mmCIF file of C-alpha atoms and ligand atoms in Angstrom:
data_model
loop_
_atom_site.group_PDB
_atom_site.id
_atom_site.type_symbol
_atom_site.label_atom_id
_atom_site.label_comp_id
_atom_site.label_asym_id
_atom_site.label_seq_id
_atom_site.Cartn_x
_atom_site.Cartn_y
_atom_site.Cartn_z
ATOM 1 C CA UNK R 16 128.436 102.162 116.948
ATOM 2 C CA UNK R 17 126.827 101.254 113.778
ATOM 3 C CA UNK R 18 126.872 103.391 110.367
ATOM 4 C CA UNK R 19 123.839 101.350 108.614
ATOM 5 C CA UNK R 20 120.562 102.849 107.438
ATOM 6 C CA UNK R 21 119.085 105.215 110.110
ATOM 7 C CA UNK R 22 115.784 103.969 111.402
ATOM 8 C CA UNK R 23 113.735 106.120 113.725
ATOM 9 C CA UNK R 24 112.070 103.967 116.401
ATOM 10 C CA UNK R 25 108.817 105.622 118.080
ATOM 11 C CA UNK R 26 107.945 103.667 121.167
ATOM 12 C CA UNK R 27 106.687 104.814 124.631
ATOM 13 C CA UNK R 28 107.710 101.672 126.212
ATOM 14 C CA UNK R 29 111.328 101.298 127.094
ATOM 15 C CA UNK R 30 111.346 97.773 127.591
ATOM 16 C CA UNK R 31 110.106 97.138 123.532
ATOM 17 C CA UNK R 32 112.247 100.161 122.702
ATOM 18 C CA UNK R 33 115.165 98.362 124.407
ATOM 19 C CA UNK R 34 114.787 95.009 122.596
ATOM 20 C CA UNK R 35 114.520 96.647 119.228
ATOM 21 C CA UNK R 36 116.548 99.274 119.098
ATOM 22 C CA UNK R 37 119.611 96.166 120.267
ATOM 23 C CA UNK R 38 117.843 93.658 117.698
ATOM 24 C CA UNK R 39 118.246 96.710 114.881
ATOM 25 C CA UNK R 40 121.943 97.502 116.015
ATOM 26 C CA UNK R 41 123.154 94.115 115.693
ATOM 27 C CA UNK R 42 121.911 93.780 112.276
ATOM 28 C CA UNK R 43 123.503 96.716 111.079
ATOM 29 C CA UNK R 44 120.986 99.126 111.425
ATOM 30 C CA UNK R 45 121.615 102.564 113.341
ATOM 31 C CA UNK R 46 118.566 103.410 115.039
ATOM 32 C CA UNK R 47 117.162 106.260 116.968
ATOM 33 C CA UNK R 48 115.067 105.960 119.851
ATOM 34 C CA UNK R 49 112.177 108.315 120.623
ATOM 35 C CA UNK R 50 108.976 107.965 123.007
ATOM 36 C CA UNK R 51 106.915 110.377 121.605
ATOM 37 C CA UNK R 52 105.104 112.219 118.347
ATOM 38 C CA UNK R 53 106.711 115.101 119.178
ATOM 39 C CA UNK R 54 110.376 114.099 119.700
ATOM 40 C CA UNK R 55 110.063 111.960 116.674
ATOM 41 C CA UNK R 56 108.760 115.345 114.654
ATOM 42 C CA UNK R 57 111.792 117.065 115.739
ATOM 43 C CA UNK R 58 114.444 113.848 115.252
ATOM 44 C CA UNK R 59 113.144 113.595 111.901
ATOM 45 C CA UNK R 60 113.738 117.415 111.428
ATOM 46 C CA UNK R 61 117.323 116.834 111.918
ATOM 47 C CA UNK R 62 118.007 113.232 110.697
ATOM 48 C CA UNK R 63 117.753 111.591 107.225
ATOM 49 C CA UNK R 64 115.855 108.550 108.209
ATOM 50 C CA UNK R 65 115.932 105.365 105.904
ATOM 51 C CA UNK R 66 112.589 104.153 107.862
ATOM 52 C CA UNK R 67 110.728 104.928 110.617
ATOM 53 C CA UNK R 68 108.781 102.120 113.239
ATOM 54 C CA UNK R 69 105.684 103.986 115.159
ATOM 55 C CA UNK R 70 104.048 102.376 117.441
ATOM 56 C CA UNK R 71 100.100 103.364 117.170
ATOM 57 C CA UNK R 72 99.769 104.350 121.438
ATOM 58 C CA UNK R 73 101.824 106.802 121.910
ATOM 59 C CA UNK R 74 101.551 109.400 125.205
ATOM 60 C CA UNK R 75 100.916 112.754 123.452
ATOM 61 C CA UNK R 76 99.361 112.039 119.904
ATOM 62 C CA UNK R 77 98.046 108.680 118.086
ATOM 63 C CA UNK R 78 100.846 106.998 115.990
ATOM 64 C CA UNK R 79 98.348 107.311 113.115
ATOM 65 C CA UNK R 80 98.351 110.838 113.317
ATOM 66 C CA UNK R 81 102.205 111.045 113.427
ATOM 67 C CA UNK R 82 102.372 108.970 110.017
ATOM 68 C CA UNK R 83 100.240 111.663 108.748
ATOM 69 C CA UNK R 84 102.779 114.570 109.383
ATOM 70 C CA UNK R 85 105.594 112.482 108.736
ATOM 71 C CA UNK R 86 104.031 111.413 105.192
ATOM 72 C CA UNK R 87 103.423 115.253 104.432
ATOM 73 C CA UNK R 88 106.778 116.446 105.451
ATOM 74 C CA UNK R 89 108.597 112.900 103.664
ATOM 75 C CA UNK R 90 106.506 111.395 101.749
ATOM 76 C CA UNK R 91 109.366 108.677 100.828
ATOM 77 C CA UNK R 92 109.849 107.789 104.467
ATOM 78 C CA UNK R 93 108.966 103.900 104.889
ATOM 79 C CA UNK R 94 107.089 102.960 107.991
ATOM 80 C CA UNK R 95 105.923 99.764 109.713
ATOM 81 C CA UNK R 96 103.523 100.425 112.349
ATOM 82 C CA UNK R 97 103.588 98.405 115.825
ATOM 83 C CA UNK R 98 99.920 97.953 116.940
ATOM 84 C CA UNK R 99 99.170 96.639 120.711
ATOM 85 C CA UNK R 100 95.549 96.194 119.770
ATOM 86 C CA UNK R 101 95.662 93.195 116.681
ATOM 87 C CA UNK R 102 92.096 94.048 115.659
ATOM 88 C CA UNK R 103 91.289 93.675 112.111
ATOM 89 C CA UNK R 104 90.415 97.628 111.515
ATOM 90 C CA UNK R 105 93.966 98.946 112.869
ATOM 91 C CA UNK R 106 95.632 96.781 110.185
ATOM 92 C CA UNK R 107 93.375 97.975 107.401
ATOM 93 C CA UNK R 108 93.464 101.654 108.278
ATOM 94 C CA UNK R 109 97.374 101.565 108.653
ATOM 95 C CA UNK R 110 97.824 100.057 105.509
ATOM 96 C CA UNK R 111 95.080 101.386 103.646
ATOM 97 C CA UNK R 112 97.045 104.958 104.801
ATOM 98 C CA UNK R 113 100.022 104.140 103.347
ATOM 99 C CA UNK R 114 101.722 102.287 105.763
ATOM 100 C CA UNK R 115 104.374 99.928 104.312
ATOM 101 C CA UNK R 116 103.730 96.978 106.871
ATOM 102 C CA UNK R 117 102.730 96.754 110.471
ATOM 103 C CA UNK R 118 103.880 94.300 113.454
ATOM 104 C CA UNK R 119 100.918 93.036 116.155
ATOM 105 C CA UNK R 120 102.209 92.922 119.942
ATOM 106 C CA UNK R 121 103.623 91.383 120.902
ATOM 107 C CA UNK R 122 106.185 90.588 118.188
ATOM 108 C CA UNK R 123 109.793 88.947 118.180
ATOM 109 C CA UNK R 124 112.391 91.742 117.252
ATOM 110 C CA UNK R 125 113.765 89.439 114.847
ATOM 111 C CA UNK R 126 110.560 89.351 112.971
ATOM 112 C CA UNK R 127 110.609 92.760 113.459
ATOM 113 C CA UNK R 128 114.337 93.482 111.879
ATOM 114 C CA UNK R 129 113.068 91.164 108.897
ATOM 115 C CA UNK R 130 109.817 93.009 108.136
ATOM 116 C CA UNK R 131 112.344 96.192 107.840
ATOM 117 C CA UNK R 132 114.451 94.431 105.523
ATOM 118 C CA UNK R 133 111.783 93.772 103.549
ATOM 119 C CA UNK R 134 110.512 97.191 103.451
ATOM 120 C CA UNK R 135 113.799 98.625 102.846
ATOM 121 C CA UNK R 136 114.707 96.347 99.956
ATOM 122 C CA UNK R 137 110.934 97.650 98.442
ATOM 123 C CA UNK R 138 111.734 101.114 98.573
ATOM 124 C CA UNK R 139 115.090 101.059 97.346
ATOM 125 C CA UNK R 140 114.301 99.255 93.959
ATOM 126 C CA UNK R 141 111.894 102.222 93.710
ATOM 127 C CA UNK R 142 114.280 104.667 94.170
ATOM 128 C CA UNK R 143 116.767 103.150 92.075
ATOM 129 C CA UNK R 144 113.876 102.705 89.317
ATOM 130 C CA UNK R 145 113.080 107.173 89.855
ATOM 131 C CA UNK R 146 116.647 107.165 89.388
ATOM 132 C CA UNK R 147 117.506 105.418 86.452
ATOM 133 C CA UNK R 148 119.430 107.633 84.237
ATOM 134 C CA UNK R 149 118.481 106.539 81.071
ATOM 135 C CA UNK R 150 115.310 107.642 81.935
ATOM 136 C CA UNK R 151 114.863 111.512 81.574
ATOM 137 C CA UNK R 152 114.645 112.890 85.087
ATOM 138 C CA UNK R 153 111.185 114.660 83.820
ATOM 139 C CA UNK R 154 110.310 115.816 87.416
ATOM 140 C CA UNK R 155 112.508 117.905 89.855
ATOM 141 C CA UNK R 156 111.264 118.910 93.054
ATOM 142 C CA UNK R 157 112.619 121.383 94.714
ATOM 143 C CA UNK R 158 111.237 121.699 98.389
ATOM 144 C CA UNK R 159 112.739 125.138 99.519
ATOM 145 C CA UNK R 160 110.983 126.829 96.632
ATOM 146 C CA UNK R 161 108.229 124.800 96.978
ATOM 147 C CA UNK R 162 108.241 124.195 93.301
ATOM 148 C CA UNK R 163 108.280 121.515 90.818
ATOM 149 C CA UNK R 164 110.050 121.520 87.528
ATOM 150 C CA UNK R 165 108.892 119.312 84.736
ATOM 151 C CA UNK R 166 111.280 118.584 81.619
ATOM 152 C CA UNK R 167 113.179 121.728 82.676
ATOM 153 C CA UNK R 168 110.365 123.897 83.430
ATOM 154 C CA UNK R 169 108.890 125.896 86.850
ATOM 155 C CA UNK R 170 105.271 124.156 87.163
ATOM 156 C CA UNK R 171 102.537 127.106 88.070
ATOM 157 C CA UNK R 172 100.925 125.100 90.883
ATOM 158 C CA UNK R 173 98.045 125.954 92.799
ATOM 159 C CA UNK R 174 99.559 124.857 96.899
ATOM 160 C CA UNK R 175 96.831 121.431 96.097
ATOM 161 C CA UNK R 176 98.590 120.731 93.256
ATOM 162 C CA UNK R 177 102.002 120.677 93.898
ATOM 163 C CA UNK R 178 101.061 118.158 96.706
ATOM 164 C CA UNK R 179 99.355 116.274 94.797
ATOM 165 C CA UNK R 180 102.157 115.874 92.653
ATOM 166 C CA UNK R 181 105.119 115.864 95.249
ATOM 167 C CA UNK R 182 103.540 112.657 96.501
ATOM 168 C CA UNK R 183 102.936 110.742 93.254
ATOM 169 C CA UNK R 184 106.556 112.189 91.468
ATOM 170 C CA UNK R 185 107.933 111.015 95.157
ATOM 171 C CA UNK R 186 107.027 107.503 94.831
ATOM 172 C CA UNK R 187 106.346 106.623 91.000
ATOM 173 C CA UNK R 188 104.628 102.908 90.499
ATOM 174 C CA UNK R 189 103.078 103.469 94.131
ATOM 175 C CA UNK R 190 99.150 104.376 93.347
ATOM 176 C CA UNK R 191 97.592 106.188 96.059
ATOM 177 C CA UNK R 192 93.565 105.775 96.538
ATOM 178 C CA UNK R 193 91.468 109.675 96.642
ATOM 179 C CA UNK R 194 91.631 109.133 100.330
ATOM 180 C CA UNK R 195 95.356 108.815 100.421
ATOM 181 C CA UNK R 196 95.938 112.181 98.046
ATOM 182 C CA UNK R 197 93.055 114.041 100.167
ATOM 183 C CA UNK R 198 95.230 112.728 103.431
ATOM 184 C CA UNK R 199 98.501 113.915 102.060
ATOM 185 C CA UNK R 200 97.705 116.990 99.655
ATOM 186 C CA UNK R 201 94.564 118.687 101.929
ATOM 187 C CA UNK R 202 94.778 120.778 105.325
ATOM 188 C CA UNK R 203 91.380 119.766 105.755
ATOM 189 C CA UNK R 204 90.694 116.321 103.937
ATOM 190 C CA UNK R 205 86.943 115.597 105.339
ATOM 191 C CA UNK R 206 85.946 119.216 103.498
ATOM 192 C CA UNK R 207 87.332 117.538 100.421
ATOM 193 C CA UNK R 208 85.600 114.787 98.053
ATOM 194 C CA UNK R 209 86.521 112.400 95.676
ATOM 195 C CA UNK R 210 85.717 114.276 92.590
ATOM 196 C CA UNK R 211 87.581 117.648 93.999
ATOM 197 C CA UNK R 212 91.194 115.140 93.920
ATOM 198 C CA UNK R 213 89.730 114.195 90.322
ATOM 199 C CA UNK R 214 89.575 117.682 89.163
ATOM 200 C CA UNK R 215 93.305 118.483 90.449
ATOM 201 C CA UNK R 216 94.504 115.583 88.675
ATOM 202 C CA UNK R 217 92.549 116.767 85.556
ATOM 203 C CA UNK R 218 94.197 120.561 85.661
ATOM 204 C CA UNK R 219 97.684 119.083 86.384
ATOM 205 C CA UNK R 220 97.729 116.764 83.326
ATOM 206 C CA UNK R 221 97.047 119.947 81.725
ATOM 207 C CA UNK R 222 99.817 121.669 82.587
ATOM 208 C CA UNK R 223 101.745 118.650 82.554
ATOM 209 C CA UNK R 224 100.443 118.405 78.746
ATOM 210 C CA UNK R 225 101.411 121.997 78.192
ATOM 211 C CA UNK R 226 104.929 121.342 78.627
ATOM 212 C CA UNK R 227 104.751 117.376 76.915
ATOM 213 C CA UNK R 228 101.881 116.991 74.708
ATOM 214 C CA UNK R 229 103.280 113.139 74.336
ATOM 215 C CA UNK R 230 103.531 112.679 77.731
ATOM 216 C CA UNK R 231 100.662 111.930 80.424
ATOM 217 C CA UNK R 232 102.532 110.329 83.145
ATOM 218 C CA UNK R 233 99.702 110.596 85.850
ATOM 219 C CA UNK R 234 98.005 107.051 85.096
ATOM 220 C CA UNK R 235 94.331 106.474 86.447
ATOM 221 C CA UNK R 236 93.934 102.850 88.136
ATOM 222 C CA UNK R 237 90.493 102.413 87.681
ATOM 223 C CA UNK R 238 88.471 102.501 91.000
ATOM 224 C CA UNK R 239 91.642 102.623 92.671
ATOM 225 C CA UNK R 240 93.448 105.786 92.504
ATOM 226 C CA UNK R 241 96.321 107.498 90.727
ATOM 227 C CA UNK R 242 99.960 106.938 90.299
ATOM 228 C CA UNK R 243 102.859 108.249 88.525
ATOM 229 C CA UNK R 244 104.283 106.587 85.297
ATOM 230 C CA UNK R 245 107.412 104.474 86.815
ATOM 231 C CA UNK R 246 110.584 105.250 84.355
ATOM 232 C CA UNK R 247 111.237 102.989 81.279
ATOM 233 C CA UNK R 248 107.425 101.530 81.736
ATOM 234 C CA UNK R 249 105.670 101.758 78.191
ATOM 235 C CA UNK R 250 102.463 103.890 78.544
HETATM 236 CA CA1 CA K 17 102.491 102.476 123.387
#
């Protein structure tokens, strides 16, 4: 019916799927409806989604756990989390992951629609900021290789590394704490430790030097995390 931005909806309750998924169409938006991780692994497999809605119970695994496959496979995907359980710790944790916003149950669709607006609106003027073309385009990814290029040139990347850097080059501006590169980059983040992402970052600026001694477009927030240089900002 609608041609507007694709959002995947992940909801094991048809009576909240129902209201959102009409509240979504009759703003424009073309959404899919799944009720589980699984379907919603397998719809994004097959469907360019402009955001994604996950609702934190779901029947087969937590919605927390989805967000973590979904932000390894597309690490640009928005998502707003719907939480039945309003608690103080759900919020933090969701957002402290990465989440873009989260909606407390129960929730008016309308508030809903608007939260994805806003979220929407957020990551395009990121894209659009990656994509400037005055900028050079310094970073190409290229996911069937599973290879990055930088200026021109292949990357040697240890599996860790080209991760780490797939997420930051993915979303430049957007700093990710240690826990959210360990989350994203490891197979096994609790093996990992805060130093071991410091020491990844510290041999890919070296490589990243290799190619642009002028360049070092990994900045360090201090007791925050990392981030990649946003186009056109002055180091
Ligand atoms: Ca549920």
């Amino acid at each position: 019916m609608s041609a507007g931005p694709a959002v995947l909806l992940v909801e094991d309750e048809p009576a909240i799927a129902d209201t959102v998924v009409y509240a979504l169409s009759t703003d424009g938006f073309a959404p899919r409806w799944v009720a589980s991780g699984e379907a919603a692994l397998a719809a994004a497999a097959g469907t360019h989604f402009a955001l994604a809605i996950i609702d934190i119970g779901l029947p087969d695994i937590n919605g927390l756990e989805l967000f973590r496959q979904l932000q390894r496979a597309y690490p640009a995907l928005p998502v707003i989390f719907l939480t039945a359980r309003s608690g103080e710790i759900d919020r933090v944790v969701g957002l402290e992951m990465g989440a873009d916003d989260y909606v407390a149950k129960p929730f008016s669709p309308r508030e809903l629609v608007a939260r994805v607006r806003t979220v929407l609106r957020r990551a395009q003027r990121a894209a659009v900021v990656a994509g400037q073309p005055a900028a050079p385009a310094a970073f190409e990814t290229d996911d069937e290789r599973k290879l990055i290029r930088f200026h021109g040139t292949a990357l040697d990347l240890s599996r860790i590394e080209y991760r780490l850097l797939k997420v930051l080059v993915e979303r430049p501006g957007r700093v990710y704490s240690r826990d959210e590169l360990m989350e994203r980059a490891w197979d096994d983040p609790g093996a990992a430790f805060d130093r071991t992402v410091d020491a990844h970052v510290k041999t890919l600026r070296a490589k990243l030097r290799a190619i642009a001694p002028d360049e070092d477009p990994i900045v360090t927030h201090r007791g925050m995390g990392y981030s990649l240089r946003e186009e056109g900002r002055e180091k």
